[in-house]
Amino acid sequence: QVQLVESGGGLVQPGGSLRLSCAASGNRFGLTIMGWYRQAPGKQRERVAFITSDGRTNYADSVKGRFTISRENAKNTVYLQMNSLKPEDTAVYYCNAVPVPYPYWGQGTQVTVSL
């Protein structure tokens, strides 16, 4: 089974930046559309961005222009650069496949945007 390990979260002030990383196991990473998802307390998990195997990207309206997703297939890693962070970006962030996520999610990485 594919294992996903997210990292890079933390506490940041509004307007700040963070870069998340997700390392995936397996030998099909380069062929897989990968996405970043987030889940805020009391809310459903939502997808915020995805990137195709050849680098095309798509973003949720709420993060468009502020977040950038990228990938390094040689390292089985996908990144999420988050700029101009807002309190409403506070959530646990996960990576997973798109459109059908792998059945086992990683532990996620907590992002908290607060003064």
Short mmCIF file of C-alpha atoms in Angstrom, two decimals:
data_model
loop_
_atom_site.label_atom_id
_atom_site.label_comp_id
_atom_site.label_asym_id
_atom_site.label_seq_id
_atom_site.Cartn_x
_atom_site.Cartn_y
_atom_site.Cartn_z
CA GLN A 1 0.00 0.00 0.00
CA VAL A 2 1.11 3.57 -0.63
CA GLN A 3 2.35 5.44 2.42
CA LEU A 4 2.04 9.20 2.61
CA VAL A 5 4.04 11.36 5.01
CA GLU A 6 3.24 15.06 5.27
CA SER A 7 5.46 17.65 6.92
CA GLY A 8 6.14 21.37 7.11
CA GLY A 9 3.15 22.68 9.04
CA GLY A 10 3.30 25.03 11.97
CA LEU A 11 2.05 28.22 13.56
CA VAL A 12 2.26 31.32 11.40
CA GLN A 13 0.86 34.84 11.60
CA PRO A 14 -1.68 36.08 9.06
CA GLY A 15 0.09 37.08 5.88
CA GLY A 16 2.88 34.59 6.48
CA SER A 17 4.06 31.63 4.42
CA LEU A 18 4.66 27.93 4.84
CA ARG A 19 5.86 25.17 2.53
CA LEU A 20 4.38 21.73 2.99
CA SER A 21 5.96 18.53 1.72
CA CYS A 22 4.52 15.09 1.14
CA ALA A 23 6.64 12.02 0.53
CA ALA A 24 4.93 9.04 -1.04
CA SER A 25 6.05 5.45 -1.32
CA GLY A 26 5.49 3.23 -4.31
CA ASN A 27 6.63 3.14 -7.89
CA ARG A 28 3.66 4.73 -9.60
CA PHE A 29 3.99 8.22 -8.10
CA GLY A 30 5.11 9.75 -11.36
CA LEU A 31 1.96 8.53 -13.09
CA THR A 32 -0.46 9.67 -10.40
CA ILE A 33 -2.35 12.92 -10.08
CA MET A 34 -1.58 14.17 -6.59
CA GLY A 35 -3.48 16.66 -4.51
CA TRP A 36 -3.47 18.52 -1.25
CA TYR A 37 -6.52 18.34 0.96
CA ARG A 38 -7.35 20.04 4.24
CA GLN A 39 -9.77 19.53 7.08
CA ALA A 40 -10.63 22.26 9.53
CA PRO A 41 -12.25 21.48 12.90
CA GLY A 42 -15.92 20.65 12.47
CA LYS A 43 -15.72 20.75 8.68
CA GLN A 44 -15.48 18.19 5.92
CA ARG A 45 -12.20 17.49 4.22
CA GLU A 46 -11.79 19.56 1.06
CA ARG A 47 -9.33 19.43 -1.79
CA VAL A 48 -7.37 22.65 -2.26
CA ALA A 49 -5.09 21.83 -5.19
CA PHE A 50 -3.93 19.08 -7.47
CA ILE A 51 -1.17 18.52 -10.00
CA THR A 52 -1.08 16.09 -12.90
CA SER A 53 1.84 13.86 -13.74
CA ASP A 54 2.99 16.37 -16.37
CA GLY A 55 2.65 19.40 -14.11
CA ARG A 56 -0.73 20.89 -14.87
CA THR A 57 -2.32 22.41 -11.80
CA ASN A 58 -5.75 23.24 -10.44
CA TYR A 59 -6.75 25.21 -7.34
CA ALA A 60 -9.80 25.78 -5.23
CA ASP A 61 -11.08 29.33 -5.52
CA SER A 62 -10.32 29.93 -1.84
CA VAL A 63 -6.56 29.48 -2.36
CA LYS A 64 -6.10 30.54 -5.98
CA GLY A 65 -3.31 33.08 -6.32
CA ARG A 66 -1.93 32.32 -2.85
CA PHE A 67 -1.01 28.61 -2.95
CA THR A 68 1.25 26.84 -5.43
CA ILE A 69 1.44 23.07 -5.82
CA SER A 70 4.49 21.42 -7.35
CA ARG A 71 6.08 17.98 -7.52
CA GLU A 72 9.42 16.22 -7.90
CA ASN A 73 8.72 12.82 -9.41
CA ALA A 74 12.31 11.68 -8.91
CA LYS A 75 11.81 12.16 -5.17
CA ASN A 76 8.21 10.93 -5.00
CA THR A 77 7.38 14.24 -3.37
CA VAL A 78 4.66 16.85 -3.79
CA TYR A 79 4.83 20.34 -2.28
CA LEU A 80 2.40 23.08 -1.37
CA GLN A 81 3.77 26.61 -1.10
CA MET A 82 1.30 28.69 0.88
CA ASN A 83 1.61 32.48 0.88
CA SER A 84 -0.57 35.25 2.27
CA LEU A 85 -2.02 32.85 4.78
CA LYS A 86 -5.32 33.68 6.44
CA PRO A 87 -6.87 32.43 9.69
CA GLU A 88 -9.40 30.48 7.62
CA ASP A 89 -6.52 28.42 6.19
CA THR A 90 -6.11 26.82 9.61
CA ALA A 91 -6.55 23.07 9.18
CA VAL A 92 -4.79 19.74 9.04
CA TYR A 93 -3.34 19.35 5.57
CA TYR A 94 -3.05 16.00 3.81
CA CYS A 95 -1.81 14.83 0.45
CA ASN A 96 -3.36 12.00 -1.50
CA ALA A 97 -4.17 10.84 -5.00
CA VAL A 98 -6.79 12.51 -7.19
CA PRO A 99 -9.60 11.89 -8.05
CA VAL A 100 -9.76 8.67 -6.02
CA PRO A 101 -7.65 8.96 -2.90
CA TYR A 102 -5.59 6.02 -1.66
CA PRO A 103 -7.48 4.27 1.14
CA TYR A 104 -4.88 5.02 3.79
CA TRP A 105 -4.27 8.68 4.58
CA GLY A 106 -1.14 10.02 6.21
CA GLN A 107 -1.16 11.70 9.60
CA GLY A 108 -1.37 15.12 8.03
CA THR A 109 0.40 18.28 9.11
CA GLN A 110 -1.24 20.99 11.21
CA VAL A 111 -1.29 24.53 9.88
CA THR A 112 -2.42 27.21 12.30
CA VAL A 113 -2.72 30.83 11.19
CA SER A 114 -3.11 33.12 14.15
CA LEU A 115 -1.70 36.21 15.81
#
